[in-house]
mmCIF file of C-alpha atoms and ligand atoms in Angstrom:
data_model
loop_
_atom_site.group_PDB
_atom_site.id
_atom_site.type_symbol
_atom_site.label_atom_id
_atom_site.label_comp_id
_atom_site.label_asym_id
_atom_site.label_seq_id
_atom_site.Cartn_x
_atom_site.Cartn_y
_atom_site.Cartn_z
ATOM 1 C CA MET A 15 0.049 -0.066 0.016
ATOM 2 C CA LYS A 16 1.330 3.306 -1.071
ATOM 3 C CA GLY A 17 2.484 5.406 1.964
ATOM 4 C CA ARG A 18 2.131 2.413 4.236
ATOM 5 C CA ARG A 19 4.410 2.474 7.336
ATOM 6 C CA ARG A 20 5.090 -0.603 9.457
ATOM 7 C CA PHE A 21 5.664 0.311 13.062
ATOM 8 C CA LEU A 22 7.306 -2.394 15.159
ATOM 9 C CA GLY A 23 8.341 -2.833 18.569
ATOM 10 C CA HIS A 24 8.057 -1.388 21.951
ATOM 11 C CA MET A 25 9.238 -3.397 24.909
ATOM 12 C CA ALA A 26 10.765 -2.914 28.288
ATOM 13 C CA LEU A 27 14.185 -4.422 28.902
ATOM 14 C CA SER A 28 16.346 -4.479 31.764
ATOM 15 C CA ALA A 29 19.583 -2.476 31.500
ATOM 16 C CA GLY A 30 21.723 -5.547 31.923
ATOM 17 C CA ALA A 31 19.931 -7.507 29.387
ATOM 18 C CA MET A 32 19.734 -4.708 26.765
ATOM 19 C CA SER A 33 19.545 -5.857 23.232
ATOM 20 C CA LEU A 34 17.972 -4.506 20.055
ATOM 21 C CA ALA A 35 15.138 -6.956 20.431
ATOM 22 C CA ARG A 36 11.811 -5.854 19.038
ATOM 23 C CA GLY A 37 8.314 -6.977 19.700
ATOM 24 C CA VAL A 38 4.743 -5.825 19.146
ATOM 25 C CA MET A 39 4.008 -2.189 20.182
ATOM 26 C CA ALA A 40 2.655 -1.885 23.633
ATOM 27 C CA GLY A 41 -0.845 -0.655 24.037
ATOM 28 C CA PRO A 42 -1.760 2.520 25.786
ATOM 29 C CA ALA A 43 1.181 4.322 27.681
ATOM 30 C CA GLU A 44 1.349 3.882 31.198
ATOM 31 C CA SER A 45 -1.426 5.620 32.994
ATOM 32 C CA ALA A 46 -1.760 7.832 36.076
ATOM 33 C CA VAL A 47 0.254 10.939 36.982
ATOM 34 C CA VAL A 48 3.490 9.802 38.314
ATOM 35 C CA ARG A 49 3.956 10.226 41.930
ATOM 36 C CA GLY A 50 7.411 11.596 42.950
ATOM 37 C CA GLY A 51 8.535 12.450 39.536
ATOM 38 C CA ARG A 52 9.940 10.609 36.513
ATOM 39 C CA VAL A 53 12.824 11.135 34.155
ATOM 40 C CA VAL A 54 13.495 9.739 30.666
ATOM 41 C CA SER A 55 16.539 9.893 28.441
ATOM 42 C CA THR A 56 17.589 8.778 25.040
ATOM 43 C CA TRP A 57 20.028 5.807 24.395
ATOM 44 C CA ASP A 58 21.184 3.180 26.822
ATOM 45 C CA PHE A 59 23.574 5.658 28.636
ATOM 46 C CA GLY A 60 20.198 7.454 29.522
ATOM 47 C CA VAL A 61 20.255 4.895 32.457
ATOM 48 C CA GLY A 62 23.308 6.657 34.130
ATOM 49 C CA ALA A 63 22.030 10.071 33.150
ATOM 50 C CA ASN A 64 18.686 9.229 34.630
ATOM 51 C CA GLN A 65 20.166 8.052 37.859
ATOM 52 C CA ALA A 66 22.179 11.248 38.211
ATOM 53 C CA ALA A 67 18.925 13.165 37.667
ATOM 54 C CA TRP A 68 17.108 10.904 40.064
ATOM 55 C CA GLN A 69 19.371 11.842 42.974
ATOM 56 C CA ARG A 70 17.921 15.366 42.603
ATOM 57 C CA LEU A 71 14.377 14.521 41.700
ATOM 58 C CA SER A 72 13.848 12.051 44.499
ATOM 59 C CA THR A 73 14.910 14.613 47.153
ATOM 60 C CA GLY A 74 12.511 17.228 45.751
ATOM 61 C CA ALA A 75 14.598 19.254 43.348
ATOM 62 C CA SER A 76 12.902 20.822 40.440
ATOM 63 C CA ALA A 77 12.681 19.167 37.011
ATOM 64 C CA LEU A 78 15.035 21.843 35.797
ATOM 65 C CA ASP A 79 17.792 21.122 38.312
ATOM 66 C CA ALA A 80 17.297 17.402 37.651
ATOM 67 C CA VAL A 81 17.811 17.520 34.041
ATOM 68 C CA GLU A 82 20.741 19.892 34.176
ATOM 69 C CA HIS A 83 22.379 17.466 36.583
ATOM 70 C CA GLY A 84 21.704 14.450 34.503
ATOM 71 C CA ALA A 85 23.075 16.092 31.495
ATOM 72 C CA ARG A 86 26.186 17.110 33.227
ATOM 73 C CA TRP A 87 26.738 13.586 34.134
ATOM 74 C CA ALA A 88 26.649 12.647 30.431
ATOM 75 C CA GLU A 89 28.985 15.564 29.446
ATOM 76 C CA SER A 90 31.638 14.551 31.912
ATOM 77 C CA GLU A 91 31.313 11.074 33.477
ATOM 78 C CA LEU A 92 30.140 9.211 30.347
ATOM 79 C CA CYS A 93 33.028 9.754 28.044
ATOM 80 C CA ASN A 94 30.999 8.955 24.992
ATOM 81 C CA PRO A 95 32.219 10.055 21.541
ATOM 82 C CA THR A 96 29.004 11.962 20.775
ATOM 83 C CA VAL A 97 28.410 13.996 24.090
ATOM 84 C CA GLY A 98 30.639 16.377 25.922
ATOM 85 C CA ARG A 99 34.308 16.351 26.599
ATOM 86 C CA CYS A 100 34.854 12.927 24.944
ATOM 87 C CA GLY A 101 32.923 13.852 21.807
ATOM 88 C CA ASN A 102 34.372 13.289 18.249
ATOM 89 C CA PRO A 103 35.478 16.518 16.449
ATOM 90 C CA ASP A 104 34.284 18.025 13.171
ATOM 91 C CA ARG A 105 35.979 17.379 9.881
ATOM 92 C CA GLU A 106 38.498 20.050 10.678
ATOM 93 C CA GLY A 107 39.440 18.087 14.010
ATOM 94 C CA VAL A 108 37.752 20.639 16.247
ATOM 95 C CA LEU A 109 35.349 19.500 19.051
ATOM 96 C CA THR A 110 32.280 21.669 19.220
ATOM 97 C CA LEU A 111 29.535 21.226 21.641
ATOM 98 C CA ASP A 112 25.798 22.046 21.394
ATOM 99 C CA ALA A 113 23.348 22.115 24.261
ATOM 100 C CA SER A 114 19.822 23.360 25.225
ATOM 101 C CA ILE A 115 17.723 23.391 28.333
ATOM 102 C CA MET A 116 14.035 24.381 28.708
ATOM 103 C CA ASP A 117 11.794 24.758 31.627
ATOM 104 C CA GLY A 118 8.067 24.037 31.317
ATOM 105 C CA ASP A 119 7.207 27.638 31.909
ATOM 106 C CA GLY A 120 8.832 28.690 28.533
ATOM 107 C CA ARG A 121 12.123 29.866 29.778
ATOM 108 C CA CYS A 122 14.935 28.441 27.660
ATOM 109 C CA GLY A 123 18.686 28.727 26.875
ATOM 110 C CA ALA A 124 21.115 27.228 24.342
ATOM 111 C CA VAL A 125 24.715 27.252 23.327
ATOM 112 C CA ALA A 126 25.954 26.010 19.855
ATOM 113 C CA ALA A 127 29.438 25.363 18.384
ATOM 114 C CA LEU A 128 30.898 25.893 21.995
ATOM 115 C CA GLU A 129 34.675 25.051 22.178
ATOM 116 C CA ASP A 130 36.709 24.132 25.083
ATOM 117 C CA ILE A 131 34.235 24.337 27.742
ATOM 118 C CA ASP A 132 33.227 21.015 29.266
ATOM 119 C CA HIS A 133 29.604 21.752 30.583
ATOM 120 C CA PRO A 134 27.532 23.196 27.751
ATOM 121 C CA ILE A 135 24.249 22.539 29.468
ATOM 122 C CA SER A 136 25.195 24.644 32.448
ATOM 123 C CA VAL A 137 26.313 27.455 30.109
ATOM 124 C CA ALA A 138 22.832 27.065 28.347
ATOM 125 C CA ARG A 139 21.196 27.461 31.725
ATOM 126 C CA ARG A 140 23.278 30.553 32.510
ATOM 127 C CA VAL A 141 22.250 31.948 29.065
ATOM 128 C CA MET A 142 18.630 31.301 30.107
ATOM 129 C CA GLU A 143 18.997 32.845 33.610
ATOM 130 C CA ASP A 144 21.469 35.415 33.359
ATOM 131 C CA THR A 145 21.079 37.039 29.717
ATOM 132 C CA PRO A 146 18.119 38.502 27.927
ATOM 133 C CA HIS A 147 18.769 36.011 25.115
ATOM 134 C CA VAL A 148 18.031 32.355 24.356
ATOM 135 C CA MET A 149 21.088 31.270 22.376
ATOM 136 C CA LEU A 150 24.769 32.123 22.323
ATOM 137 C CA VAL A 151 27.199 30.487 19.671
ATOM 138 C CA GLY A 152 30.835 29.947 19.047
ATOM 139 C CA LYS A 153 33.271 32.634 20.409
ATOM 140 C CA GLY A 154 30.578 34.537 21.925
ATOM 141 C CA ALA A 155 29.270 31.708 23.762
ATOM 142 C CA GLN A 156 32.773 30.698 24.967
ATOM 143 C CA GLN A 157 33.520 34.304 26.073
ATOM 144 C CA PHE A 158 30.239 34.342 27.970
ATOM 145 C CA ALA A 159 31.042 30.885 29.628
ATOM 146 C CA MET A 160 34.484 32.170 30.821
ATOM 147 C CA ALA A 161 32.971 35.451 32.173
ATOM 148 C CA GLN A 162 30.626 33.166 34.066
ATOM 149 C CA GLY A 163 33.555 31.296 35.624
ATOM 150 C CA PHE A 164 33.710 28.256 33.471
ATOM 151 C CA ARG A 165 37.254 27.114 32.821
ATOM 152 C CA ARG A 166 38.614 27.029 29.334
ATOM 153 C CA GLN A 167 40.419 23.664 28.660
ATOM 154 C CA ARG A 168 41.431 21.593 25.783
ATOM 155 C CA LEU A 169 38.691 18.807 25.411
ATOM 156 C CA LEU A 170 39.756 16.673 22.454
ATOM 157 C CA THR A 171 40.765 13.330 23.814
ATOM 158 C CA PRO A 172 43.577 11.404 22.205
ATOM 159 C CA GLU A 173 41.030 8.731 21.206
ATOM 160 C CA ALA A 174 38.722 11.200 19.445
ATOM 161 C CA GLU A 175 41.787 12.754 17.761
ATOM 162 C CA GLN A 176 42.896 9.213 16.541
ATOM 163 C CA ALA A 177 39.464 8.391 15.248
ATOM 164 C CA TRP A 178 39.326 11.738 13.411
ATOM 165 C CA ARG A 179 42.831 10.986 11.838
ATOM 166 C CA GLU A 180 41.508 7.517 10.762
ATOM 167 C CA TRP A 181 38.376 9.157 9.379
ATOM 168 C CA ARG A 182 40.491 11.665 7.424
ATOM 169 C CA GLU A 183 42.317 8.749 5.723
ATOM 170 C CA ARG A 184 38.984 7.522 4.375
ATOM 171 C CA ALA A 185 37.705 11.169 4.052
ATOM 172 C CA LYS A 186 34.112 9.778 3.346
ATOM 173 C CA TYR A 187 31.479 12.254 4.619
ATOM 174 C CA GLU A 188 28.414 10.018 5.236
ATOM 175 C CA PRO A 189 26.254 11.354 8.077
ATOM 176 C CA GLN A 190 24.359 8.115 8.715
ATOM 177 C CA ILE A 191 23.310 7.655 12.215
ATOM 178 C CA ASN A 192 22.548 4.568 14.025
ATOM 179 C CA VAL A 193 20.569 2.782 11.478
ATOM 180 C CA GLU A 194 20.654 -0.868 12.442
ATOM 181 C CA ARG A 195 22.371 -2.265 9.296
ATOM 182 C CA ASN A 196 25.152 0.278 9.914
ATOM 183 C CA LEU A 197 26.082 -0.964 13.304
ATOM 184 C CA THR A 198 29.485 -2.241 12.494
ATOM 185 C CA PRO A 199 32.534 -1.508 14.861
ATOM 186 C CA GLY A 200 33.754 1.169 12.462
ATOM 187 C CA ASN A 201 30.621 3.522 12.435
ATOM 188 C CA LYS A 202 28.352 2.516 15.435
ATOM 189 C CA GLU A 203 29.241 5.577 17.530
ATOM 190 C CA ASN A 204 28.161 8.233 15.133
ATOM 191 C CA HIS A 205 25.120 8.951 17.033
ATOM 192 C CA ASP A 206 23.881 9.384 20.686
ATOM 193 C CA THR A 207 22.763 12.749 21.742
ATOM 194 C CA LEU A 208 21.501 12.847 25.387
ATOM 195 C CA GLY A 209 18.035 14.231 25.275
ATOM 196 C CA MET A 210 16.437 14.080 28.861
ATOM 197 C CA LEU A 211 12.827 15.006 30.035
ATOM 198 C CA ALA A 212 11.775 15.077 33.548
ATOM 199 C CA ILE A 213 8.539 15.876 35.568
ATOM 200 C CA ASP A 214 9.048 16.625 39.246
ATOM 201 C CA ARG A 215 6.710 15.867 42.278
ATOM 202 C CA ASP A 216 4.867 19.302 41.792
ATOM 203 C CA GLY A 217 4.044 18.218 38.158
ATOM 204 C CA ARG A 218 6.701 20.746 36.507
ATOM 205 C CA LEU A 219 8.284 19.730 33.494
ATOM 206 C CA ALA A 220 11.815 20.369 32.030
ATOM 207 C CA GLY A 221 14.147 19.045 29.420
ATOM 208 C CA ALA A 222 17.903 19.006 28.370
ATOM 209 C CA CYS A 223 19.643 18.091 25.251
ATOM 210 C CA THR A 224 23.418 17.831 24.984
ATOM 211 C CA THR A 225 25.741 16.625 22.145
ATOM 212 C CA SER A 226 28.901 16.960 20.244
ATOM 213 C CA GLY A 227 26.754 16.773 17.125
ATOM 214 C CA MET A 228 27.288 14.557 14.080
ATOM 215 C CA ALA A 229 30.969 13.330 14.067
ATOM 216 C CA TRP A 230 33.001 14.790 11.140
ATOM 217 C CA LYS A 231 30.277 17.300 10.479
ATOM 218 C CA MET A 232 31.307 20.495 8.586
ATOM 219 C CA HIS A 233 32.989 23.113 10.725
ATOM 220 C CA GLY A 234 30.285 25.504 11.792
ATOM 221 C CA ARG A 235 27.384 22.995 11.304
ATOM 222 C CA VAL A 236 24.784 23.260 14.033
ATOM 223 C CA GLY A 237 22.303 20.351 14.542
ATOM 224 C CA ASP A 238 18.993 20.224 16.193
ATOM 225 C CA SER A 239 20.017 19.653 19.692
ATOM 226 C CA PRO A 240 20.492 23.409 20.741
ATOM 227 C CA LEU A 241 17.494 24.667 18.737
ATOM 228 C CA ILE A 242 14.491 25.045 20.744
ATOM 229 C CA GLY A 243 11.532 23.433 19.051
ATOM 230 C CA ALA A 244 13.828 21.124 16.861
ATOM 231 C CA GLY A 245 15.832 19.226 19.391
ATOM 232 C CA LEU A 246 13.736 19.953 22.546
ATOM 233 C CA TYR A 247 10.492 21.554 23.499
ATOM 234 C CA VAL A 248 8.888 21.700 26.924
ATOM 235 C CA ASP A 249 5.445 23.033 27.764
ATOM 236 C CA ASN A 250 3.931 22.622 31.297
ATOM 237 C CA GLU A 251 0.486 22.717 29.852
ATOM 238 C CA VAL A 252 1.111 19.892 27.524
ATOM 239 C CA GLY A 253 4.304 17.861 27.787
ATOM 240 C CA ALA A 254 7.820 17.677 26.520
ATOM 241 C CA ALA A 255 9.788 16.160 23.622
ATOM 242 C CA THR A 256 13.328 15.732 22.474
ATOM 243 C CA ALA A 257 15.099 14.227 19.468
ATOM 244 C CA SER A 258 18.098 12.256 18.506
ATOM 245 C CA GLY A 259 19.369 11.272 15.081
ATOM 246 C CA VAL A 260 20.050 13.378 12.026
ATOM 247 C CA GLY A 261 19.448 16.991 13.113
ATOM 248 C CA GLU A 262 18.632 18.386 9.846
ATOM 249 C CA GLU A 263 15.419 16.372 9.571
ATOM 250 C CA MET A 264 14.468 17.737 13.073
ATOM 251 C CA ILE A 265 15.153 21.220 12.158
ATOM 252 C CA ARG A 266 13.251 20.951 8.846
ATOM 253 C CA ASN A 267 10.128 19.810 10.741
ATOM 254 C CA ALA A 268 10.503 21.834 13.971
ATOM 255 C CA ALA A 269 10.011 18.319 15.177
ATOM 256 C CA SER A 270 10.012 18.422 19.051
ATOM 257 C CA PHE A 271 7.723 21.353 18.849
ATOM 258 C CA LEU A 272 5.530 19.335 16.505
ATOM 259 C CA VAL A 273 5.474 16.453 18.931
ATOM 260 C CA VAL A 274 4.313 18.645 21.793
ATOM 261 C CA GLU A 275 1.585 20.290 19.568
ATOM 262 C CA LEU A 276 0.358 16.862 18.492
ATOM 263 C CA MET A 277 0.143 15.942 22.152
ATOM 264 C CA ARG A 278 -1.740 19.179 22.676
ATOM 265 C CA GLN A 279 -4.232 18.017 20.148
ATOM 266 C CA GLY A 280 -4.890 14.919 22.051
ATOM 267 C CA ARG A 281 -2.278 12.371 20.953
ATOM 268 C CA THR A 282 -0.551 10.214 23.507
ATOM 269 C CA PRO A 283 3.252 10.691 23.492
ATOM 270 C CA MET A 284 3.615 7.618 21.420
ATOM 271 C CA GLU A 285 1.074 8.669 18.782
ATOM 272 C CA ALA A 286 2.660 12.128 18.654
ATOM 273 C CA CYS A 287 6.128 10.685 18.067
ATOM 274 C CA ARG A 288 4.914 8.282 15.558
ATOM 275 C CA GLU A 289 3.034 11.052 13.572
ATOM 276 C CA ALA A 290 6.190 13.174 13.720
ATOM 277 C CA ILE A 291 8.247 10.377 12.044
ATOM 278 C CA ALA A 292 5.608 9.955 9.477
ATOM 279 C CA ARG A 293 5.883 13.760 8.800
ATOM 280 C CA VAL A 294 9.700 13.417 8.350
ATOM 281 C CA VAL A 295 9.309 10.509 6.096
ATOM 282 C CA ARG A 296 6.626 12.313 3.913
ATOM 283 C CA LYS A 297 8.963 15.391 3.520
ATOM 284 C CA ARG A 298 11.885 13.355 2.368
ATOM 285 C CA PRO A 299 11.012 9.860 1.794
ATOM 286 C CA GLU A 300 14.394 8.990 -0.246
ATOM 287 C CA ALA A 301 16.557 10.410 2.755
ATOM 288 C CA SER A 302 14.569 8.523 5.346
ATOM 289 C CA ARG A 303 15.532 5.313 3.986
ATOM 290 C CA SER A 304 19.225 5.746 5.232
ATOM 291 C CA LEU A 305 19.004 8.342 8.068
ATOM 292 C CA GLN A 306 17.898 7.664 11.629
ATOM 293 C CA VAL A 307 15.406 9.946 13.340
ATOM 294 C CA CYS A 308 14.109 9.278 16.880
ATOM 295 C CA PHE A 309 11.645 11.061 19.198
ATOM 296 C CA LEU A 310 10.981 10.740 22.877
ATOM 297 C CA ALA A 311 8.091 12.432 24.580
ATOM 298 C CA MET A 312 6.504 12.703 27.993
ATOM 299 C CA ASN A 313 3.203 14.332 28.720
ATOM 300 C CA ARG A 314 2.177 16.511 31.781
ATOM 301 C CA HIS A 315 0.885 13.229 33.386
ATOM 302 C CA GLY A 316 4.248 11.602 33.127
ATOM 303 C CA GLU A 317 3.246 9.140 30.369
ATOM 304 C CA VAL A 318 6.046 8.235 28.055
ATOM 305 C CA GLY A 319 6.342 7.303 24.432
ATOM 306 C CA ALA A 320 8.996 7.047 21.842
ATOM 307 C CA PHE A 321 9.429 6.286 18.202
ATOM 308 C CA ALA A 322 12.297 5.896 15.720
ATOM 309 C CA LEU A 323 12.404 5.694 12.135
ATOM 310 C CA HIS A 324 14.504 2.674 12.163
ATOM 311 C CA PRO A 325 15.349 -0.071 14.642
ATOM 312 C CA GLY A 326 18.068 0.680 17.099
ATOM 313 C CA PHE A 327 16.716 3.332 19.302
ATOM 314 C CA VAL A 328 16.493 2.810 23.007
ATOM 315 C CA TYR A 329 15.463 4.960 25.876
ATOM 316 C CA ALA A 330 15.718 4.839 29.679
ATOM 317 C CA VAL A 331 13.017 5.565 32.073
ATOM 318 C CA CYS A 332 13.587 6.106 35.936
ATOM 319 C CA ASP A 333 10.976 6.780 38.663
ATOM 320 C CA ALA A 334 10.273 5.701 42.274
ATOM 321 C CA ASP A 335 9.498 2.202 41.164
ATOM 322 C CA LYS A 336 12.539 1.488 38.955
ATOM 323 C CA GLN A 337 15.685 3.280 38.317
ATOM 324 C CA ASP A 338 17.078 1.326 35.309
ATOM 325 C CA THR A 339 14.398 0.397 32.850
ATOM 326 C CA LEU A 340 15.467 0.455 29.227
ATOM 327 C CA ARG A 341 12.952 0.259 26.334
ATOM 328 C CA ALA A 342 13.269 -0.098 22.583
ATOM 329 C CA ALA A 343 10.943 1.984 20.432
ATOM 330 C CA ASP A 344 11.230 1.002 16.717
ATOM 331 C CA ALA A 345 9.374 2.042 13.651
ATOM 332 C CA VAL A 346 10.143 0.737 10.269
ATOM 333 C CA TYR A 347 9.102 2.674 7.209
ATOM 334 C CA ASP A 348 8.491 0.314 4.249
ATOM 335 C CA GLY A 349 6.525 2.240 1.662
ATOM 336 C CA ALA A 350 6.652 5.255 -0.676
ATOM 337 C CA ALA A 351 5.756 8.658 0.532
ATOM 338 C CA ALA A 352 2.226 9.345 1.362
HETATM 339 C C1 SD4 B 14 22.716 16.335 15.612
HETATM 340 N N1 SD4 B 14 20.882 15.268 16.617
HETATM 341 O O1 SD4 B 14 23.683 17.061 15.854
HETATM 342 C C2 SD4 B 14 22.318 15.410 16.762
HETATM 343 C C3 SD4 B 14 22.969 14.142 16.644
HETATM 344 C C4 SD4 B 14 22.396 13.012 17.373
HETATM 345 O O2 SD4 B 14 22.150 10.796 17.573
HETATM 346 O O3 SD4 B 14 21.389 13.025 17.883
HETATM 347 N N2 SD4 B 14 22.789 11.784 17.198
HETATM 348 O O4 SD4 B 14 22.206 16.196 14.566
#
């Protein structure tokens, strides 16, 4: 059938037993307002980031404090080639970091193409709280960070530099991200933004998104993660959404905003993410065959849903009941454009 999409899989996995297994999509999202709060994050390392956030959330901190804390964990403790200080550089060998943070009351801040500062999420929060602006980029963002007391330091790790040198040998620019068939040892790490959404015990929402962006990107390229509405959007009246995958597709569709607006129209988080994926495919069916796009959403009741264009996307959920739940949310597109 023309335009038909086959959506597969939604299952809970324990962190230890994580695999890319898929099953039949679960029915309605969990019901009931979460008591004591909940935090959700993209990818398997979301488990660790959630636990860091949960330390705050469980002691009564705001959702905003919790997501900043969780994102800081990913930026410094994780040492992942796509987030924070261990990130892979761009094609010129320069590591640039992007981050955004948003409170459910509409306040937000972001930094893009930030160099040599190891906590972009906290700089983004300072932009939100200490400037009349929403976003600072490049040198200006770095100057602002230093004026705020952040230390300038060389972040590029020897491993990331070596990976860049090897990439340069091949000099093949293929921004394919985490599509299952591409998960070979050579390219499996070219993905993995941390997108985190939280609801606190008072029902306030917040979100954070932090990344080194696509490995080997053009110097100056900015993805969706620091763009409010593309990589992250939060509204206390409705819910929150974040994204991972090829940022250009999220930007084209104002995708996180779209997911929140679909929830405002009555969709569940899962339905909203699924519809946003369908929108991405409809816009660029050819590109959609090889690029990964993943959405994670939580509504104001703490119900969670996620969808990805291709298999491979996992996300982590943490609340008072369980701190290490990992779930797969897969969608497979198998038809022409609608
Ligand atoms: C970007 N969305 O810079 C990020 C990269 C990413 O999983 O999420 N990778 O386009």
